[in-house]
CSV table of C-alpha atoms in Angstrom, one decimal:
chain,number,residue,atom,x,y,z
V,1,MET,CA,-66.5,-72.3,13.3
V,2,ARG,CA,-68.1,-68.9,13.7
V,3,TRP,CA,-66.5,-68.3,17.1
V,4,GLY,CA,-63.2,-69.5,15.6
V,5,LYS,CA,-63.3,-66.7,12.9
V,6,ARG,CA,-64.1,-64.1,15.5
V,7,THR,CA,-61.2,-65.3,17.7
V,8,LEU,CA,-58.9,-65.1,14.7
V,9,ALA,CA,-60.0,-61.6,13.7
V,10,LEU,CA,-59.4,-60.5,17.3
V,11,LEU,CA,-55.9,-62.0,17.3
V,12,LEU,CA,-55.1,-60.2,14.0
V,13,CYS,CA,-56.2,-56.8,15.4
V,14,ILE,CA,-54.0,-57.4,18.5
V,15,CYS,CA,-51.0,-58.2,16.3
V,16,LEU,CA,-51.5,-55.0,14.3
V,17,VAL,CA,-51.7,-52.9,17.4
V,18,ILE,CA,-48.6,-54.5,18.9
V,19,SER,CA,-46.7,-54.1,15.6
V,20,ALA,CA,-47.3,-50.4,15.6
V,21,TYR,CA,-45.2,-50.1,18.8
V,22,LEU,CA,-42.4,-52.4,17.8
V,23,PRO,CA,-39.1,-50.7,17.1
V,24,LEU,CA,-38.4,-49.8,13.5
V,25,SER,CA,-35.3,-51.1,11.8
V,26,ALA,CA,-32.3,-48.8,11.6
V,27,THR,CA,-33.0,-48.0,8.0
V,28,GLU,CA,-36.7,-47.5,8.6
V,29,THR,CA,-35.9,-45.2,11.6
V,30,GLN,CA,-33.5,-43.1,9.6
V,31,ALA,CA,-35.9,-42.7,6.7
V,32,ALA,CA,-38.7,-41.6,9.1
V,33,THR,CA,-36.6,-39.1,11.1
V,34,ALA,CA,-38.0,-36.1,9.3
V,35,VAL,CA,-41.5,-36.8,10.7
V,36,LYS,CA,-41.1,-39.6,13.2
V,37,THR,CA,-41.2,-38.4,16.9
V,38,VAL,CA,-42.8,-39.6,20.1
V,39,THR,CA,-44.9,-36.5,20.5
V,40,ASP,CA,-46.2,-33.8,18.2
V,41,ASN,CA,-44.2,-31.1,20.0
V,42,GLY,CA,-41.7,-29.5,17.6
V,43,ASN,CA,-39.1,-29.1,20.4
V,44,GLU,CA,-38.6,-32.8,20.7
V,45,PRO,CA,-36.5,-33.3,17.5
V,46,LEU,CA,-34.6,-30.0,18.3
V,47,ILE,CA,-33.6,-31.2,21.7
V,48,TYR,CA,-32.5,-34.6,20.3
V,49,SER,CA,-30.5,-33.0,17.6
V,50,PHE,CA,-28.8,-30.7,20.1
V,51,LEU,CA,-28.0,-33.5,22.5
V,52,THR,CA,-26.4,-35.7,19.8
V,53,GLU,CA,-24.9,-33.2,17.4
V,54,GLU,CA,-23.8,-30.4,19.8
V,55,MET,CA,-23.1,-32.4,23.0
V,56,GLY,CA,-21.9,-35.6,21.4
V,57,LEU,CA,-24.2,-38.0,23.2
V,58,ASN,CA,-25.3,-41.2,21.5
V,59,SER,CA,-29.0,-42.0,20.8
V,60,ALA,CA,-29.4,-43.9,24.1
V,61,ALA,CA,-28.1,-41.1,26.3
V,62,ALA,CA,-30.2,-38.6,24.3
V,63,CYS,CA,-33.3,-40.7,24.8
V,64,GLY,CA,-32.6,-40.7,28.5
V,65,ILE,CA,-32.7,-36.9,28.7
V,66,LEU,CA,-35.7,-36.7,26.4
V,67,ALA,CA,-37.6,-38.9,28.7
V,68,ASN,CA,-36.8,-36.7,31.6
V,69,VAL,CA,-37.6,-33.5,29.8
V,70,TYR,CA,-40.9,-35.0,28.7
V,71,ARG,CA,-41.9,-35.8,32.3
V,72,GLU,CA,-40.7,-32.4,33.5
V,73,CYS,CA,-42.5,-30.2,31.1
V,74,ARG,CA,-43.9,-32.1,28.0
V,75,PHE,CA,-41.1,-30.3,26.0
V,76,ASN,CA,-42.5,-26.8,26.8
V,77,GLU,CA,-39.6,-24.5,27.3
V,78,LYS,CA,-41.9,-21.9,28.9
V,79,ALA,CA,-43.4,-24.3,31.4
V,80,GLU,CA,-43.6,-23.0,35.0
V,81,GLY,CA,-44.0,-25.1,38.2
V,82,ALA,CA,-43.9,-24.9,41.9
V,83,ASN,CA,-45.9,-21.7,41.9
V,84,GLY,CA,-43.4,-20.0,39.6
V,85,LEU,CA,-40.3,-21.2,41.4
V,86,SER,CA,-39.3,-23.6,38.7
V,87,TYR,CA,-38.9,-23.0,35.0
V,88,GLY,CA,-38.0,-24.4,31.6
V,89,ILE,CA,-37.4,-27.8,30.0
V,90,CYS,CA,-35.7,-29.2,33.1
V,91,GLN,CA,-37.9,-27.2,35.6
V,92,TRP,CA,-34.8,-25.6,37.2
V,93,TYR,CA,-35.9,-24.8,40.7
V,94,ASN,CA,-35.0,-21.9,43.0
V,95,GLY,CA,-31.2,-21.5,43.0
V,96,ASN,CA,-30.9,-23.5,39.8
V,97,TYR,CA,-33.6,-21.2,38.2
V,98,GLU,CA,-31.4,-18.2,39.3
V,99,ARG,CA,-28.4,-19.8,37.7
V,100,LEU,CA,-30.2,-20.3,34.5
V,101,VAL,CA,-31.2,-16.6,34.4
V,102,THR,CA,-27.7,-15.4,35.4
V,103,TYR,CA,-26.0,-17.5,32.8
V,104,CYS,CA,-28.3,-16.2,30.0
V,105,GLU,CA,-27.9,-12.6,31.1
V,106,ASP,CA,-24.1,-13.0,31.1
V,107,ASN,CA,-24.1,-14.5,27.6
V,108,GLY,CA,-26.8,-12.3,26.0
V,109,TYR,CA,-29.4,-15.0,25.8
V,110,ASP,CA,-33.1,-14.9,26.5
V,111,TYR,CA,-33.6,-17.6,29.2
V,112,ARG,CA,-37.2,-18.2,28.0
V,113,THR,CA,-36.0,-19.7,24.7
V,114,LEU,CA,-35.3,-23.3,24.0
V,115,ALA,CA,-31.9,-22.6,22.6
V,116,ALA,CA,-30.8,-20.7,25.7
V,117,GLN,CA,-31.9,-23.4,28.0
V,118,LEU,CA,-30.1,-26.1,26.0
V,119,TYR,CA,-26.9,-24.0,26.1
V,120,PHE,CA,-27.3,-23.7,29.9
V,121,LEU,CA,-27.9,-27.4,30.3
V,122,ARG,CA,-24.7,-28.1,28.4
V,123,TYR,CA,-22.8,-25.5,30.5
V,124,ASP,CA,-24.4,-26.8,33.8
V,125,LEU,CA,-23.4,-30.4,33.1
V,126,LYS,CA,-19.9,-29.5,32.2
V,127,SER,CA,-19.3,-27.1,35.1
V,128,ARG,CA,-21.2,-28.8,37.9
V,129,PHE,CA,-22.1,-32.3,36.9
V,130,GLY,CA,-19.0,-33.6,35.2
V,131,LYS,CA,-19.3,-37.1,36.6
V,132,LEU,CA,-22.9,-37.4,35.3
V,133,LEU,CA,-21.8,-36.0,31.9
V,134,ASN,CA,-19.1,-38.7,31.7
V,135,MET,CA,-21.7,-41.3,32.6
V,136,LEU,CA,-24.0,-40.1,29.8
V,137,LEU,CA,-21.1,-39.9,27.3
V,138,SER,CA,-20.1,-43.5,28.0
V,139,ALA,CA,-23.6,-44.9,28.1
V,140,PRO,CA,-24.0,-48.1,25.9
V,141,ASP,CA,-26.0,-47.2,22.8
V,142,THR,CA,-28.6,-49.9,23.6
V,143,ALA,CA,-32.1,-50.1,25.0
V,144,GLU,CA,-30.6,-50.8,28.4
V,145,GLY,CA,-28.2,-47.9,27.9
V,146,ALA,CA,-31.3,-45.6,27.3
V,147,TYR,CA,-32.8,-46.9,30.5
V,148,GLN,CA,-29.7,-46.3,32.5
V,149,ALA,CA,-29.1,-42.8,31.0
V,150,ALA,CA,-32.7,-41.7,32.0
V,151,TYR,CA,-32.3,-43.2,35.4
V,152,ASP,CA,-28.9,-41.5,36.0
V,153,PHE,CA,-30.1,-38.1,34.7
V,154,CYS,CA,-33.2,-38.2,36.9
V,155,TYR,CA,-31.4,-39.5,40.0
V,156,ASN,CA,-28.4,-37.1,39.8
V,157,TYR,CA,-29.7,-34.0,38.1
V,158,GLU,CA,-33.5,-33.6,38.2
V,159,ARG,CA,-34.0,-35.1,41.7
V,160,PRO,CA,-37.9,-34.8,41.8
V,161,LYS,CA,-39.9,-36.0,44.7
V,162,ASN,CA,-39.7,-39.8,45.2
V,163,TYR,CA,-36.7,-39.6,42.8
V,164,GLN,CA,-35.9,-43.3,43.3
V,165,SER,CA,-39.2,-44.5,41.8
V,166,ALA,CA,-39.2,-41.5,39.4
V,167,SER,CA,-35.8,-42.6,38.1
V,168,GLU,CA,-37.0,-46.1,37.4
V,169,SER,CA,-40.2,-44.8,35.7
V,170,ARG,CA,-38.2,-42.5,33.4
V,171,GLY,CA,-35.8,-45.2,32.6
V,172,GLU,CA,-38.7,-47.4,31.4
V,173,LEU,CA,-40.1,-44.5,29.4
V,174,SER,CA,-36.7,-43.9,27.7
V,175,ARG,CA,-36.2,-47.6,27.0
V,176,ASP,CA,-39.7,-48.5,25.9
V,177,THR,CA,-40.9,-45.4,24.2
V,178,PHE,CA,-38.1,-43.1,23.0
V,179,TRP,CA,-35.4,-45.6,22.2
V,180,PRO,CA,-37.6,-47.5,19.6
V,181,VAL,CA,-38.0,-44.2,17.7
V,182,TYR,CA,-34.5,-42.8,18.0
V,183,GLN,CA,-32.2,-45.8,18.0
V,184,GLY,CA,-29.4,-45.2,15.5
V,185,VAL,CA,-30.9,-42.0,14.3
V,186,ARG,CA,-28.8,-39.0,13.3
V,187,LEU,CA,-31.0,-35.9,13.2
V,188,ILE,CA,-29.6,-32.5,12.4
V,189,VAL,CA,-32.0,-29.6,13.1
V,190,PRO,CA,-30.3,-26.3,13.7
V,191,LEU,CA,-31.5,-23.9,16.5
V,192,ASP,CA,-32.6,-21.3,13.9
V,193,SER,CA,-35.0,-18.4,14.0
V,194,ALA,CA,-38.0,-20.7,14.1
V,195,THR,CA,-37.0,-22.1,17.5
V,196,HIS,CA,-36.2,-18.9,19.5
V,197,GLU,CA,-36.7,-15.2,20.0
V,198,HIS,CA,-33.7,-13.4,18.6
V,199,SER,CA,-31.4,-11.9,21.2
V,200,TYR,CA,-29.2,-9.4,19.3
V,201,THR,CA,-25.9,-8.2,20.5
V,202,THR,CA,-23.4,-5.8,18.9
V,203,VAL,CA,-20.3,-7.4,17.4
V,204,VAL,CA,-17.6,-5.1,16.4
V,205,THR,CA,-14.7,-5.9,14.0
V,206,LYS,CA,-12.4,-3.0,14.3
V,207,ALA,CA,-11.2,-1.1,11.3
V,208,THR,CA,-7.4,-0.9,10.9
V,209,LEU,CA,-4.9,1.0,8.8
V,210,SER,CA,-5.3,-1.7,6.0
V,211,SER,CA,-8.8,-3.0,6.2
V,212,ASP,CA,-12.4,-1.9,6.8
V,213,GLY,CA,-14.2,-3.0,10.0
V,214,THR,CA,-17.9,-3.7,10.7
V,215,VAL,CA,-20.5,-3.2,13.4
V,216,LYS,CA,-23.0,-6.1,13.2
V,217,LYS,CA,-26.2,-6.8,15.1
V,218,VAL,CA,-25.9,-10.6,15.6
V,219,CYS,CA,-28.3,-13.0,17.3
V,220,SER,CA,-26.4,-14.6,20.2
V,221,LEU,CA,-28.5,-17.7,19.8
V,222,CYS,CA,-28.3,-18.5,16.1
V,223,ASN,CA,-25.8,-16.0,14.7
V,224,ARG,CA,-28.4,-14.4,12.4
V,225,VAL,CA,-27.1,-11.0,11.3
V,226,GLN,CA,-29.8,-8.3,11.6
V,227,SER,CA,-27.7,-5.4,10.2
V,228,THR,CA,-24.2,-4.6,9.2
V,229,GLN,CA,-22.5,-1.2,9.2
V,230,VAL,CA,-19.1,-0.7,7.6
V,231,ILE,CA,-16.4,1.2,9.4
V,232,LYS,CA,-14.0,2.7,6.8
V,233,LYS,CA,-10.4,1.9,7.3
V,234,VAL,CA,-8.0,4.7,8.4
V,235,SER,CA,-6.2,5.9,5.3
V,236,SER,CA,-4.1,8.8,6.7
V,237,ILE,CA,-2.6,10.0,9.9
V,238,THR,CA,-0.7,13.2,9.6
V,239,LEU,CA,1.0,15.9,11.7
V,240,SER,CA,0.1,19.6,11.3
V,241,ASP,CA,3.9,20.5,11.3
V,242,ALA,CA,7.0,18.7,10.4
V,243,SER,CA,9.3,21.2,12.3
V,244,PHE,CA,9.3,24.1,14.7
V,245,VAL,CA,11.8,26.8,15.4
V,246,TYR,CA,13.3,26.6,18.9
V,247,ASN,CA,11.8,29.3,21.2
V,248,GLY,CA,12.4,27.9,24.6
V,249,LYS,CA,8.8,26.7,24.9
V,250,THR,CA,7.1,23.4,24.3
V,251,ARG,CA,6.4,22.8,20.7
V,252,LYS,CA,3.9,20.0,19.6
V,253,PRO,CA,2.1,19.4,16.3
V,254,THR,CA,-1.5,18.5,16.2
V,255,VAL,CA,-2.7,15.3,14.6
V,256,LYS,CA,-5.3,14.7,11.9
V,257,VAL,CA,-6.8,11.3,11.2
V,258,LYS,CA,-8.9,10.5,8.1
V,259,ASP,CA,-10.7,7.4,6.9
V,260,SER,CA,-10.7,6.1,3.4
V,261,ALA,CA,-13.9,8.1,2.7
V,262,GLY,CA,-12.1,11.3,3.5
V,263,LYS,CA,-13.9,11.9,6.8
V,264,THR,CA,-11.8,13.4,9.6
V,265,LEU,CA,-12.1,11.3,12.7
V,266,SER,CA,-12.7,12.9,16.1
V,267,SER,CA,-10.0,12.7,18.8
V,268,SER,CA,-12.3,10.3,20.7
V,269,ASN,CA,-11.1,7.6,18.2
V,270,TYR,CA,-7.4,7.8,19.1
V,271,THR,CA,-4.8,8.9,21.6
V,272,VAL,CA,-1.7,10.8,20.9
V,273,SER,CA,1.5,10.2,22.9
V,274,TYR,CA,4.3,12.8,23.0
V,275,PRO,CA,7.7,12.7,24.8
V,276,LYS,CA,7.7,14.2,28.3
V,277,THR,CA,9.5,17.4,27.2
V,278,CYS,CA,9.4,18.9,23.7
V,279,LYS,CA,11.4,22.1,24.2
V,280,ASN,CA,15.0,21.7,23.1
V,281,VAL,CA,16.3,21.3,19.6
V,282,GLY,CA,15.9,17.7,18.6
V,283,ILE,CA,13.9,14.9,16.8
V,284,TYR,CA,10.7,13.9,18.6
V,285,LYS,CA,8.4,10.8,18.1
V,286,VAL,CA,4.6,11.1,18.1
V,287,THR,CA,2.6,7.9,18.4
V,288,VAL,CA,-1.0,7.8,17.4
V,289,THR,CA,-2.9,4.8,18.8
V,290,LEU,CA,-6.4,4.1,17.4
V,291,LYS,CA,-9.2,3.0,19.8
V,292,GLY,CA,-12.9,2.5,20.0
V,293,ASN,CA,-14.0,1.0,16.6
V,294,TYR,CA,-10.5,1.3,15.3
V,295,SER,CA,-7.3,-0.6,15.9
V,296,GLY,CA,-3.6,0.1,15.1
V,297,LYS,CA,-1.0,2.6,15.7
V,298,LYS,CA,1.4,4.9,13.7
V,299,THR,CA,4.6,6.6,14.9
V,300,MET,CA,5.8,9.8,13.2
V,301,THR,CA,8.6,12.3,13.9
V,302,TYR,CA,8.9,16.0,13.9
V,303,GLN,CA,11.8,18.4,14.6
V,304,ILE,CA,12.5,21.4,16.7
V,305,VAL,CA,15.3,23.2,14.8
V,306,PRO,CA,17.7,25.9,16.1
V,307,LYS,CA,17.2,29.5,15.2
V,308,THR,CA,19.1,30.5,12.2
V,309,THR,CA,21.6,33.3,11.9
V,310,SER,CA,22.3,36.0,9.3
V,311,LEU,CA,25.3,37.2,7.4
V,312,LYS,CA,26.6,40.6,8.4
V,313,SER,CA,28.8,41.1,5.4
V,314,VAL,CA,30.4,39.3,2.4
V,315,THR,CA,33.5,41.1,1.1
V,316,GLY,CA,35.4,40.2,-2.1
V,317,LYS,CA,39.1,39.7,-1.7
V,318,LYS,CA,41.9,38.5,-4.0
V,319,LYS,CA,40.5,35.2,-5.3
V,320,SER,CA,38.6,34.9,-2.0
V,321,LEU,CA,35.7,36.1,0.1
V,322,TYR,CA,35.7,37.3,3.7
V,323,LEU,CA,32.4,36.5,5.6
V,324,LYS,CA,31.1,37.7,8.9
V,325,TRP,CA,27.8,36.6,10.5
V,326,ASN,CA,25.8,37.0,13.7
V,327,LYS,CA,26.7,34.8,16.6
V,328,ASN,CA,24.1,32.2,17.8
V,329,THR,CA,25.2,29.7,20.5
V,330,THR,CA,21.8,28.9,21.9
V,331,GLN,CA,20.9,25.3,21.2
V,332,THR,CA,23.5,25.1,18.5
V,333,THR,CA,26.7,23.2,17.8
V,334,GLY,CA,28.0,25.2,14.9
V,335,TYR,CA,27.4,26.8,11.5
V,336,GLN,CA,27.3,25.7,7.9
V,337,ILE,CA,28.4,28.0,5.1
V,338,GLN,CA,27.5,27.4,1.5
V,339,TYR,CA,28.7,29.3,-1.6
V,340,THR,CA,28.1,29.1,-5.3
V,341,THR,CA,28.1,31.1,-8.5
V,342,LYS,CA,24.4,30.4,-9.1
V,343,THR,CA,22.0,32.8,-7.3
V,344,SER,CA,19.3,30.1,-6.8
V,345,PHE,CA,21.7,27.5,-5.4
V,346,LYS,CA,19.5,24.9,-7.3
V,347,GLY,CA,21.5,22.4,-9.2
V,348,ALA,CA,24.7,24.0,-8.2
V,349,ASN,CA,27.7,22.3,-6.9
V,350,ALA,CA,27.7,24.3,-3.8
V,351,PRO,CA,30.6,23.6,-1.4
V,352,THR,CA,29.8,23.5,2.3
V,353,ILE,CA,32.0,24.6,5.2
V,354,THR,CA,31.2,23.4,8.7
V,355,LEU,CA,32.4,25.5,11.7
V,356,LYS,CA,32.0,25.6,15.5
V,357,ASN,CA,29.4,28.0,16.9
V,358,LYS,CA,32.0,30.3,18.5
V,359,THR,CA,33.3,31.3,15.1
V,360,THR,CA,31.7,34.3,13.5
V,361,ALA,CA,34.1,35.0,10.6
V,362,GLN,CA,35.7,33.0,7.8
V,363,THR,CA,37.8,33.5,4.7
V,364,ILE,CA,36.9,31.3,1.7
V,365,LYS,CA,40.0,30.9,-0.5
V,366,LYS,CA,41.0,29.5,-3.9
V,367,LEU,CA,38.1,31.1,-5.7
V,368,THR,CA,38.0,32.3,-9.3
V,369,ALA,CA,39.1,36.0,-9.7
V,370,LYS,CA,36.5,38.6,-10.8
V,371,LYS,CA,33.6,36.2,-10.2
V,372,ARG,CA,30.4,36.9,-8.3
V,373,TYR,CA,29.7,34.4,-5.6
V,374,TYR,CA,26.5,33.9,-3.6
V,375,VAL,CA,26.7,32.9,0.1
V,376,ARG,CA,24.3,31.7,2.8
V,377,VAL,CA,24.7,30.4,6.4
V,378,ARG,CA,22.7,28.3,8.8
V,379,THR,CA,23.1,26.8,12.3
V,380,TYR,CA,23.0,23.2,13.3
V,381,LYS,CA,23.0,21.0,16.4
V,382,SER,CA,24.6,17.6,16.7
V,383,LEU,CA,22.6,15.1,18.9
V,384,GLN,CA,22.1,11.4,19.5
V,385,TYR,CA,19.0,9.8,17.9
V,386,ASN,CA,18.4,6.0,17.7
V,387,GLY,CA,22.0,5.4,18.7
V,388,LYS,CA,23.5,7.5,16.0
V,389,THR,CA,24.9,11.1,15.8
V,390,VAL,CA,22.7,13.2,13.6
V,391,LYS,CA,22.5,17.0,12.8
V,392,VAL,CA,19.4,19.1,13.0
V,393,TYR,CA,19.6,22.2,10.8
V,394,SER,CA,18.0,25.6,10.9
V,395,ALA,CA,16.7,27.4,7.8
V,396,TRP,CA,19.2,29.0,5.6
V,397,SER,CA,19.9,32.7,6.1
V,398,PRO,CA,19.1,35.3,3.4
V,399,ILE,CA,21.7,35.3,0.6
V,400,LYS,CA,24.5,37.8,0.2
V,401,ASN,CA,26.9,38.1,-2.7
V,402,ALA,CA,30.2,39.7,-3.6
V,403,VAL,CA,32.7,39.7,-6.5
V,404,THR,CA,36.2,38.4,-6.0
V,405,LYS,CA,39.3,40.5,-6.9
V,406,ALA,CA,42.1,39.6,-9.3
């Protein structure tokens, strides 16, 4: 009997040990995911979460890769091998090591971090191992699927020495060790600041004519914002002059750009486009295009107007006036004469007479007798603008006056 009790106690111990390694039920596994892992390395659940949530692999395929990463580096993202020729969670070797570093440099990542290596693994599988990736994505979500995923990943991607036997060994590790822990588990663990060294890049949202912009320092691995600087929107773009008097030379206004805080922006923040020639009387477009930290454009117009002329004399006649003025045919089409009984011309019903530019005298008839009239003259030029005929006018001449006779 005494030996029988000892034998029974031994059998019970063996059963307890065996039960510790038996797979948990789906519910038990999910409840244990916060703490249940194969190893004590904190990278293990992060890698599993990335493989399933970011890459869309099922639990079996993720276990297959976990088994390979475990055998390659024990989940140490800074592991080195082959006398410094291989590095990281997949122990990328020689040319593959160089590809890892180049990819990270091109994308602003630190290749020594777990997040960067996971991003590279995803990129590498998509760009160079599409067939393997499809095999992983279609793996059965079963124990045998976990075995096959580990085998395929080792055989086609890792390729260690004796890769045939290594593929079998990793398949067994995936099926017998990782699959019992992770089967049916959904584990979401973001690659946040606790998992990597921040790699900050500058992200610019350009300011426009209607909204502010920003300059942010953002971690390229986890999108953490280190700092934000507001770029005030552009509130005004103005020309120094709306018009110039024709002088036979190029006439161009300068540009002033201000933001909503009233700050004048330097010319390095915009370009100004003028027509090829800006000499003759006409209407000219100026386009200001924002650049650098600013985006948008505004088109404005200014005029080069003809030189004015002046009245030589205004003589009162019988219910009429006789006018003479100085001739100006340079960059002009003709003249406009305006007359009224109000000295200021403001609010007056001032008739206008239009004449060709070869005319230098005119009689204005049907006026009121013994009435003082005020007269002024200006030049104009007719031209085509936006498909229409328009007139560009000079300034008015000084005013002269005379009294009509009875």
